[in-house]
Short mmCIF file of C-alpha atoms in Angstrom, two decimals:
data_model
loop_
_atom_site.label_atom_id
_atom_site.label_comp_id
_atom_site.label_asym_id
_atom_site.label_seq_id
_atom_site.Cartn_x
_atom_site.Cartn_y
_atom_site.Cartn_z
CA MET A 1 0.00 0.00 0.00
CA SER A 2 1.33 3.48 -0.88
CA GLN A 3 2.32 6.01 1.83
CA ILE A 4 -0.59 8.27 0.83
CA LYS A 5 -3.06 5.43 1.28
CA LYS A 6 -1.60 4.61 4.70
CA TRP A 7 -1.78 8.28 5.81
CA VAL A 8 -5.39 8.66 4.73
CA GLY A 9 -6.39 5.50 6.55
CA THR A 10 -4.69 6.68 9.75
CA CYS A 11 -6.33 10.10 9.62
CA VAL A 12 -9.77 8.66 9.10
CA ALA A 13 -9.29 6.25 11.94
CA ALA A 14 -8.16 9.08 14.22
CA LEU A 15 -11.19 11.20 13.37
CA LEU A 16 -13.52 8.37 14.04
CA TRP A 17 -11.86 7.81 17.34
CA ALA A 18 -12.13 11.46 18.27
CA GLY A 19 -15.79 11.48 17.32
CA CYS A 20 -16.50 8.88 19.93
CA GLY A 21 -15.94 11.30 22.83
CA GLY A 22 -12.24 11.72 22.64
CA SER A 23 -11.55 9.26 25.39
CA PRO A 24 -9.12 6.45 24.80
CA ALA A 25 -10.89 3.32 23.73
CA GLN A 26 -10.23 0.27 21.69
CA PRO A 27 -8.77 1.34 18.32
CA CYS A 28 -10.63 0.75 15.10
CA THR A 29 -9.41 -2.06 12.92
CA THR A 30 -8.75 -2.06 9.17
CA GLU A 31 -8.93 -4.83 6.60
CA ARG A 32 -7.87 -4.57 2.93
CA VAL A 33 -9.41 -6.67 0.16
CA ASP A 34 -8.05 -5.75 -3.29
CA ASP A 35 -8.53 -1.96 -3.63
CA THR A 36 -11.05 -1.62 -0.72
CA VAL A 37 -10.17 -0.93 2.96
CA THR A 38 -12.89 -1.69 5.56
CA ILE A 39 -12.65 0.23 8.92
CA THR A 40 -14.49 -1.30 11.86
CA CYS A 41 -14.71 0.60 15.18
CA PRO A 42 -15.69 -0.70 18.65
CA ASP A 43 -18.97 1.18 18.51
CA GLY A 44 -19.96 -0.87 15.49
CA THR A 45 -19.31 1.81 12.92
CA VAL A 46 -18.10 0.36 9.65
CA SER A 47 -16.67 2.46 6.83
CA GLU A 48 -15.13 1.61 3.49
CA LEU A 49 -12.36 3.44 1.67
CA HIS A 50 -11.40 2.79 -1.95
CA ASP A 51 -8.09 3.42 -3.66
CA GLY A 52 -8.06 6.46 -5.86
CA ALA A 53 -7.19 6.44 -9.55
CA LYS A 54 -3.56 5.90 -10.39
CA GLY A 55 -1.73 9.10 -11.24
CA ASP A 56 0.30 9.81 -14.39
CA PRO A 57 3.90 8.57 -14.33
CA GLY A 58 6.47 11.12 -13.29
CA GLU A 59 9.22 12.40 -15.57
CA LYS A 60 12.28 10.23 -16.14
CA GLY A 61 15.13 11.08 -13.83
CA ALA A 62 18.61 12.04 -15.01
CA ASP A 63 21.08 9.26 -15.89
CA GLY A 64 23.54 8.32 -13.20
CA LEU A 65 27.29 8.99 -13.50
CA ASP A 66 29.50 6.52 -15.43
CA GLY A 67 31.34 4.03 -13.29
CA LYS A 68 35.15 3.93 -13.08
CA ASP A 69 37.10 1.97 -15.72
CA GLY A 70 38.33 -1.44 -14.63
CA GLU A 71 42.01 -2.21 -14.30
CA ASP A 72 43.93 -3.50 -17.36
CA GLY A 73 44.30 -7.27 -17.66
CA VAL A 74 47.58 -9.16 -17.82
CA SER A 75 49.00 -10.04 -21.29
CA CYS A 76 51.31 -12.99 -21.82
CA THR A 77 53.63 -14.24 -24.59
CA VAL A 78 55.09 -17.71 -25.29
CA GLU A 79 58.80 -18.12 -26.18
CA GLN A 80 60.48 -21.28 -27.50
CA GLU A 81 63.54 -22.07 -25.32
CA THR A 82 64.50 -25.61 -26.34
CA ASP A 83 62.92 -28.37 -28.39
CA GLY A 84 60.99 -29.53 -25.37
CA THR A 85 60.48 -26.33 -23.31
CA ARG A 86 58.65 -23.04 -23.71
CA ARG A 87 58.62 -19.94 -21.43
CA ILE A 88 55.45 -17.97 -20.73
CA ARG A 89 56.12 -14.30 -19.81
CA CYS A 90 53.37 -12.02 -18.56
CA SER A 91 53.14 -8.22 -18.27
CA ASP A 92 52.81 -8.42 -14.49
CA GLY A 93 56.37 -9.78 -14.29
CA THR A 94 55.52 -13.42 -13.81
CA SER A 95 57.39 -16.04 -15.85
CA VAL A 96 57.01 -19.78 -16.01
CA VAL A 97 58.69 -22.57 -18.01
CA VAL A 98 56.59 -25.46 -19.34
CA GLU A 99 57.85 -28.75 -20.80
CA ASP A 100 56.41 -31.30 -23.23
CA GLY A 101 54.85 -34.27 -21.52
CA ARG A 102 56.52 -37.66 -21.61
CA ASP A 103 55.68 -40.07 -24.42
CA GLY A 104 52.98 -42.52 -23.53
CA ALA A 105 53.44 -46.26 -23.64
CA ASP A 106 53.23 -47.97 -27.05
CA GLY A 107 49.84 -49.43 -27.90
CA ARG A 108 49.29 -52.97 -29.00
CA ASP A 109 49.78 -53.83 -32.68
CA GLY A 110 46.59 -53.89 -34.78
CA HIS A 111 45.49 -56.69 -37.07
CA SER A 112 47.25 -56.90 -40.42
CA ALA A 113 45.52 -55.92 -43.67
CA LEU A 114 45.74 -58.67 -46.27
CA VAL A 115 45.15 -58.83 -50.03
CA THR A 116 44.65 -62.07 -51.97
CA LEU A 117 44.64 -62.46 -55.77
CA LYS A 118 42.76 -65.30 -57.45
CA GLU A 119 42.09 -66.28 -61.05
CA GLU A 120 38.59 -65.24 -62.17
CA PRO A 121 37.13 -67.77 -64.63
CA PRO A 122 35.12 -66.60 -67.66
CA GLY A 123 31.54 -66.02 -66.62
CA ALA A 124 29.04 -63.41 -65.54
CA ASN A 125 31.63 -61.29 -63.73
CA CYS A 126 34.22 -61.34 -66.53
CA ALA A 127 33.22 -62.63 -69.96
CA ASN A 128 36.84 -63.42 -70.82
CA GLY A 129 38.06 -64.20 -67.31
CA GLY A 130 40.49 -62.11 -65.32
CA THR A 131 41.78 -61.61 -61.77
CA ALA A 132 39.73 -61.26 -58.58
CA ILE A 133 41.25 -59.06 -55.84
CA TYR A 134 40.06 -59.78 -52.28
CA ALA A 135 40.96 -57.39 -49.42
CA GLY A 136 40.27 -57.52 -45.68
CA VAL A 137 41.66 -57.62 -42.11
CA ASP A 138 43.34 -60.70 -40.59
CA SER A 139 41.23 -60.62 -37.43
CA ASN A 140 42.53 -63.97 -36.12
CA ASP A 141 46.17 -63.09 -36.92
CA ASP A 142 46.85 -66.38 -38.68
CA GLY A 143 48.35 -64.73 -41.76
CA VAL A 144 45.60 -66.03 -44.04
CA LEU A 145 42.68 -63.98 -45.41
CA ASP A 146 39.67 -66.15 -44.66
CA GLU A 147 36.37 -65.72 -46.53
CA THR A 148 34.75 -64.24 -43.41
CA GLU A 149 37.53 -61.63 -43.21
CA VAL A 150 37.03 -60.26 -46.75
CA THR A 151 35.67 -56.70 -46.72
CA SER A 152 35.96 -55.77 -50.42
CA THR A 153 36.27 -57.51 -53.78
CA GLN A 154 37.36 -56.09 -57.11
CA ARG A 155 37.89 -57.76 -60.46
CA VAL A 156 40.20 -56.87 -63.31
CA CYS A 157 38.72 -58.45 -66.43
CA ARG A 158 40.62 -59.36 -69.54
CA PRO A 159 39.52 -57.23 -72.50
CA ASP A 160 37.76 -58.71 -75.48
CA PRO A 161 40.22 -60.12 -77.99
CA TYR A 162 38.51 -57.89 -80.57
CA ALA A 163 37.17 -54.35 -80.93
CA LEU A 164 34.52 -52.82 -83.20
CA ASP A 165 35.04 -49.29 -84.51
CA LEU A 166 32.12 -47.42 -86.07
CA ALA A 167 32.19 -44.01 -87.79
CA PHE A 168 29.10 -42.12 -89.01
CA PHE A 169 28.93 -39.76 -92.00
CA GLY A 170 26.21 -37.53 -93.48
CA PHE A 171 24.09 -37.13 -90.36
CA ASP A 172 24.65 -33.36 -90.35
CA ASP A 173 22.18 -32.89 -93.22
CA VAL A 174 19.08 -34.92 -92.32
CA LYS A 175 15.69 -33.32 -93.10
CA ALA A 176 12.26 -34.44 -91.94
CA GLY A 177 10.16 -36.01 -94.68
CA LEU A 178 13.06 -36.23 -97.16
CA ARG A 179 15.38 -39.18 -97.75
CA SER A 180 18.91 -38.32 -96.65
CA GLU A 181 21.99 -40.31 -97.67
CA VAL A 182 24.22 -41.38 -94.75
CA GLN A 183 27.05 -43.87 -94.31
CA VAL A 184 28.44 -45.99 -91.49
CA ASN A 185 31.97 -47.39 -91.66
CA GLY A 186 32.63 -50.42 -89.46
CA ARG A 187 35.81 -52.35 -88.77
CA LEU A 188 36.38 -55.35 -86.51
CA TYR A 189 39.88 -55.64 -85.03
CA GLY A 190 41.58 -58.51 -83.21
CA THR A 191 40.84 -62.21 -82.98
CA PHE A 192 37.38 -63.28 -84.02
CA ASP A 193 35.95 -66.50 -85.42
CA PRO A 194 35.03 -65.59 -89.02
CA ALA A 195 32.20 -68.14 -88.96
CA THR A 196 30.40 -66.37 -86.10
CA LEU A 197 26.87 -65.38 -87.08
CA VAL A 198 26.08 -61.74 -86.36
CA ARG A 199 23.33 -59.22 -87.06
CA TRP A 200 22.97 -55.44 -87.01
CA LYS A 201 20.48 -53.78 -84.69
CA TYR A 202 19.70 -50.09 -84.77
CA GLU A 203 17.69 -47.93 -82.39
CA VAL A 204 16.41 -44.37 -82.83
CA THR A 205 15.36 -42.18 -79.88
CA ASP A 206 15.00 -38.53 -79.01
CA VAL A 207 17.36 -36.85 -76.53
CA ASN A 208 15.19 -38.05 -73.63
CA GLY A 209 15.47 -41.69 -74.70
CA MET A 210 11.91 -41.92 -76.04
CA ALA A 211 11.54 -44.26 -79.01
CA ILE A 212 10.94 -42.73 -82.44
CA VAL A 213 8.68 -45.00 -84.46
CA GLY A 214 8.62 -45.35 -88.23
CA VAL A 215 12.16 -44.27 -89.10
CA ARG A 216 13.03 -45.98 -92.37
CA SER A 217 16.55 -46.89 -93.43
CA TYR A 218 16.71 -47.84 -97.10
CA TYR A 219 19.69 -49.87 -98.31
CA PRO A 220 20.93 -51.09 -101.69
CA VAL A 221 20.84 -54.67 -102.89
CA PRO A 222 22.90 -56.09 -105.77
CA GLY A 223 21.86 -54.48 -109.03
CA ASP A 224 20.45 -51.32 -107.45
CA SER A 225 21.21 -47.86 -108.80
CA PRO A 226 23.91 -45.85 -106.99
CA VAL A 227 21.28 -43.12 -106.45
CA HIS A 228 20.02 -43.59 -102.89
CA THR A 229 16.52 -42.31 -103.64
CA ASP A 230 16.08 -45.26 -106.06
CA TRP A 231 16.57 -47.92 -103.36
CA THR A 232 13.39 -49.77 -102.38
CA GLN A 233 14.50 -52.19 -99.64
CA PHE A 234 14.25 -50.78 -96.13
CA VAL A 235 13.92 -51.58 -92.45
CA GLU A 236 11.71 -49.53 -90.15
CA THR A 237 11.82 -48.86 -86.41
CA ASP A 238 9.06 -50.55 -84.42
CA SER A 239 7.16 -49.34 -81.34
CA ASN A 240 10.40 -49.66 -79.35
CA GLY A 241 12.30 -47.54 -81.85
CA GLU A 242 14.29 -50.62 -82.95
CA GLY A 243 15.04 -52.23 -86.30
CA TRP A 244 17.23 -55.10 -87.57
CA PHE A 245 19.39 -55.44 -90.68
CA GLY A 246 20.03 -58.78 -92.34
CA PRO A 247 18.32 -62.17 -92.14
CA SER A 248 17.08 -63.31 -88.74
CA SER A 249 19.53 -66.24 -88.95
CA GLY A 250 22.38 -63.74 -89.25
CA PHE A 251 25.40 -63.48 -91.53
CA THR A 252 28.99 -64.50 -90.87
CA VAL A 253 31.67 -62.08 -89.80
CA ALA A 254 33.60 -63.10 -92.91
CA ASP A 255 30.66 -62.13 -95.14
CA SER A 256 30.16 -58.83 -93.32
CA GLY A 257 33.47 -57.46 -94.57
CA LEU A 258 34.17 -55.95 -91.14
CA THR A 259 37.52 -57.75 -90.81
CA GLU A 260 38.82 -56.57 -94.17
CA VAL A 261 41.46 -53.86 -94.43
CA GLY A 262 39.57 -50.59 -94.09
CA GLY A 263 36.49 -52.38 -92.83
CA ARG A 264 33.08 -52.12 -94.50
CA THR A 265 31.11 -49.00 -95.44
CA LEU A 266 27.36 -49.39 -95.11
CA PRO A 267 25.26 -46.90 -97.15
CA PHE A 268 21.76 -45.98 -96.02
CA SER A 269 19.01 -43.63 -97.14
CA VAL A 270 17.29 -42.44 -93.97
CA LEU A 271 13.71 -41.18 -93.93
CA THR A 272 12.17 -39.75 -90.75
CA THR A 273 9.10 -37.53 -90.47
CA THR A 274 10.02 -36.29 -86.99
CA ALA A 275 12.08 -33.11 -86.70
CA GLY A 276 14.32 -32.31 -83.74
CA ASP A 277 17.32 -33.78 -81.95
CA GLN A 278 17.70 -37.55 -82.36
CA ARG A 279 20.14 -40.35 -81.59
CA MET A 280 20.82 -43.49 -83.59
CA THR A 281 22.62 -46.41 -81.97
CA LEU A 282 24.03 -49.15 -84.20
CA THR A 283 24.97 -52.42 -82.48
CA LEU A 284 26.55 -55.66 -83.73
CA ILE A 285 24.80 -58.63 -82.07
CA ARG A 286 25.99 -62.25 -81.89
CA VAL A 287 23.03 -64.37 -82.99
CA SER A 288 23.81 -67.42 -80.82
CA ASP A 289 23.39 -65.69 -77.45
CA GLY A 290 22.38 -62.10 -78.21
CA ALA A 291 25.68 -60.77 -76.86
CA VAL A 292 26.62 -57.23 -77.86
CA LEU A 293 29.94 -57.35 -79.70
CA GLY A 294 30.23 -53.59 -80.09
CA GLY A 295 28.39 -50.50 -81.16
CA ALA A 296 28.28 -46.72 -81.24
CA THR A 297 25.79 -43.83 -81.11
CA VAL A 298 25.51 -40.77 -83.32
CA SER A 299 23.58 -37.66 -82.25
CA TYR A 300 22.14 -35.39 -84.93
CA THR A 301 19.45 -32.80 -85.57
CA VAL A 302 16.66 -33.41 -88.07
CA ALA A 303 15.72 -30.13 -89.72
CA ALA A 304 12.08 -29.33 -90.38
CA GLY A 305 11.07 -30.54 -93.82
CA ALA A 306 10.81 -28.02 -96.65
CA PRO A 307 10.77 -28.27 -100.44
CA GLU A 308 14.18 -28.65 -102.05
CA ILE A 309 14.67 -26.90 -105.38
CA SER A 310 17.89 -26.98 -107.40
CA PHE A 311 18.97 -25.76 -110.83
CA GLY A 312 21.11 -27.23 -113.60
CA GLY A 313 22.67 -25.83 -116.76
CA LEU A 314 22.91 -22.21 -115.62
CA ASP A 315 26.70 -22.30 -115.80
CA ALA A 316 26.75 -23.34 -119.47
CA LEU A 317 24.56 -20.72 -121.15
CA THR A 318 25.40 -19.09 -124.48
CA ALA A 319 24.08 -15.59 -125.17
CA ASN A 320 21.02 -15.41 -127.43
CA THR A 321 21.17 -19.15 -128.10
CA ARG A 322 18.64 -21.65 -126.84
CA SER A 323 20.23 -23.63 -124.02
CA LEU A 324 18.92 -26.43 -121.80
CA VAL A 325 18.34 -25.69 -118.10
CA THR A 326 16.68 -27.89 -115.49
CA VAL A 327 14.75 -27.36 -112.27
CA THR A 328 14.61 -30.31 -109.85
CA ALA A 329 12.20 -30.17 -106.93
CA ARG A 330 11.05 -32.53 -104.22
CA VAL A 331 8.86 -32.05 -101.15
CA PRO A 332 8.72 -33.89 -97.81
CA VAL A 333 6.37 -36.80 -97.22
CA ASP A 334 2.78 -35.59 -96.60
CA PHE A 335 3.70 -32.04 -97.63
CA TYR A 336 0.42 -30.17 -98.29
CA PRO A 337 -1.06 -33.38 -99.76
CA ASN A 338 -4.35 -31.77 -100.89
CA ALA A 339 -3.15 -28.26 -101.70
CA LEU A 340 -3.30 -26.97 -105.26
CA LEU A 341 0.12 -25.59 -106.15
CA ARG A 342 1.67 -23.63 -109.01
CA TRP A 343 5.16 -22.44 -109.97
CA ARG A 344 6.00 -18.74 -110.07
CA VAL A 345 9.21 -17.49 -111.72
CA ALA A 346 10.89 -14.08 -111.32
CA LEU A 347 13.78 -13.01 -113.58
CA VAL A 348 16.04 -9.95 -113.14
CA ARG A 349 18.96 -8.90 -115.39
CA ASP A 350 21.46 -6.25 -114.30
CA GLY A 351 19.10 -5.16 -111.52
CA LEU A 352 15.99 -4.75 -113.72
CA PRO A 353 13.02 -7.09 -114.35
CA VAL A 354 13.22 -9.00 -117.63
CA PRO A 355 9.91 -8.79 -119.55
CA ASN A 356 8.83 -11.10 -122.38
CA GLN A 357 11.49 -13.73 -121.64
CA VAL A 358 10.33 -16.95 -123.31
CA ALA A 359 10.95 -20.43 -121.88
CA TYR A 360 10.10 -23.53 -123.95
CA TYR A 361 9.18 -26.91 -122.45
CA PRO A 362 8.31 -30.37 -123.88
CA LEU A 363 4.79 -31.64 -124.22
CA PRO A 364 4.03 -35.31 -123.45
CA GLY A 365 5.95 -37.44 -125.93
CA GLU A 366 8.50 -34.72 -126.70
CA GLU A 367 10.83 -35.41 -123.75
CA ILE A 368 13.34 -37.29 -125.90
CA ALA A 369 13.20 -34.82 -128.79
CA PRO A 370 15.92 -32.15 -129.09
CA HIS A 371 15.02 -29.16 -126.91
CA MET A 372 15.45 -26.84 -129.88
CA SER A 373 12.29 -28.43 -131.35
CA TRP A 374 9.99 -27.76 -128.40
CA THR A 375 7.22 -25.29 -129.16
CA ALA A 376 5.13 -25.08 -125.97
CA SER A 377 6.20 -22.04 -123.97
CA PHE A 378 5.42 -19.39 -121.37
CA GLN A 379 6.93 -15.94 -120.89
CA THR A 380 7.47 -13.29 -118.25
CA ASP A 381 5.20 -10.27 -117.96
CA SER A 382 6.24 -6.64 -117.72
CA SER A 383 7.35 -7.22 -114.11
CA GLY A 384 9.57 -10.13 -115.06
CA ILE A 385 7.09 -12.60 -113.51
CA ALA A 386 5.76 -15.79 -115.12
CA TRP A 387 3.56 -18.66 -113.94
CA PHE A 388 4.12 -22.28 -114.94
CA GLY A 389 1.73 -25.20 -114.66
CA PRO A 390 -2.04 -25.59 -115.00
CA ALA A 391 -3.96 -22.43 -114.16
CA ASN A 392 -6.08 -24.30 -111.59
CA GLY A 393 -2.97 -25.80 -109.98
CA PHE A 394 -1.64 -29.30 -109.29
CA THR A 395 -1.01 -31.42 -106.20
CA ALA A 396 2.47 -32.43 -105.11
CA SER A 397 1.63 -36.03 -105.96
CA GLN A 398 0.33 -35.16 -109.44
CA ALA A 399 3.58 -33.35 -110.22
CA GLY A 400 5.72 -36.15 -108.79
CA LEU A 401 7.20 -33.78 -106.20
CA ASP A 402 6.68 -36.29 -103.38
CA ARG A 403 8.70 -39.04 -105.06
CA PRO A 404 11.99 -39.90 -103.29
CA ALA A 405 14.04 -38.11 -105.94
CA GLY A 406 11.37 -35.51 -106.72
CA THR A 407 10.84 -34.43 -110.31
CA THR A 408 13.03 -32.64 -112.85
CA THR A 409 11.56 -30.23 -115.40
CA ARG A 410 13.60 -29.16 -118.44
CA PHE A 411 13.39 -25.80 -120.17
CA SER A 412 14.92 -24.39 -123.34
CA VAL A 413 15.82 -20.68 -123.00
CA ALA A 414 17.81 -18.03 -124.84
CA TYR A 415 19.13 -15.26 -122.60
CA ALA A 416 20.75 -11.99 -123.60
CA PRO A 417 24.18 -11.25 -122.09
CA GLY A 418 24.18 -9.95 -118.51
CA SER A 419 24.10 -10.79 -114.81
CA TYR A 420 20.89 -12.55 -113.77
CA GLU A 421 18.93 -13.23 -110.60
CA PHE A 422 16.52 -16.15 -110.95
CA GLN A 423 13.91 -17.05 -108.31
CA VAL A 424 11.41 -19.93 -108.35
CA ASP A 425 8.52 -20.08 -105.84
CA LEU A 426 6.08 -22.91 -105.14
CA VAL A 427 2.77 -21.17 -104.38
CA ASP A 428 -0.34 -22.48 -102.59
CA LEU A 429 -3.22 -21.13 -104.71
CA SER A 430 -5.71 -21.25 -101.82
CA ASP A 431 -4.10 -18.24 -100.14
CA MET A 432 -1.28 -17.38 -102.56
CA SER A 433 1.29 -18.17 -99.87
CA THR A 434 4.80 -19.29 -100.81
CA VAL A 435 5.47 -22.81 -99.48
CA GLY A 436 8.85 -23.30 -101.14
CA THR A 437 11.45 -21.09 -102.80
CA ALA A 438 14.90 -21.18 -104.39
CA HIS A 439 17.23 -18.56 -105.82
CA ALA A 440 20.14 -18.63 -108.26
CA SER A 441 22.59 -16.06 -109.59
CA PHE A 442 24.33 -16.59 -112.93
CA THR A 443 26.02 -14.72 -115.74
CA VAL A 444 25.49 -15.07 -119.47
CA PRO A 445 28.70 -13.99 -121.22
#
């Protein structure tokens, strides 16, 4: 209870006492419960006093004075005196020399570590045998590494007595929907039974290892043309992205040509409709047990398919004389299969459009006749533009553009001397959009 509260209670009690006649009597008694004080006097008078409201806090007093700084501590340094002693000197003048402790007693020798080498027979661990290396601790100190003491095992296997080298060529120019010519050179080194039956397996995946289905690899058979787009025999990847070359019974190593000097070059004509990054793995499999004798993987990017247009004869033109030029075009598989297409030609000489330039072409049955005899023709307009083909268009299939080698159209033209720019566009007539284009620069002397 605060001093003020005590003083008030005393004063009230005194007044009550004085009011009772002023003669000494039994004093009143007080009893506090929470913030209420009850005063009971001998005459039976009972009064209650309540605590007043709490006043506002007073102002903060001034900070006390800073205490005195403590005394500085003692600093010590360590000096090397001899190999086994050091002296500690302190700033208070004390100095003490300390010595290294004595060496402890030698511990007991541990168990020896042992290594044992054993011949590893040919089998699951080493196909051609090798050496097994067992290591452990001789816990019973008998100098022998028991089986129960072995803690690790390693094997050094003998290498195969042969090696297969594979090199890939042409995979830097693969286009979706168009047959691309590639080659694989394989050579088998070392000792190998020439009568062993083997077979080629190939697998095509994307960069995430997902199988790519329907990749065709065409290959030549005796009597085939050297032009890869003429080959008709092919293998195709299945739902696992896998395909096999050769008869299921296999062919001998001797027949494969892999052991010959320089090995064997395998030509293929690859057709894939999927663009993007791909991987092809070629593996040589032994037919008897399915063992992999060797293999390699090539990673490549398949470009999105687009029409390919090329020109011939532009480097052998004679001024003002009819000369033979060719335009060869092919489109990817399923390229705008139902679209009606037409050829558009633009010709510029010395920076200006060439109007009224005539180009002759053969009608059916005239293909073998001399080009000088062709009479069917078309010509450029005043802007140097000309259209070729039926006015209502043609499909890629009707024009033979979707054949493996595409189609080649011959023209007979007579150009004046000058420097030319020649552009050919394949146009979709439904919206007049250009779906294929090619450009050539040439000079007529």
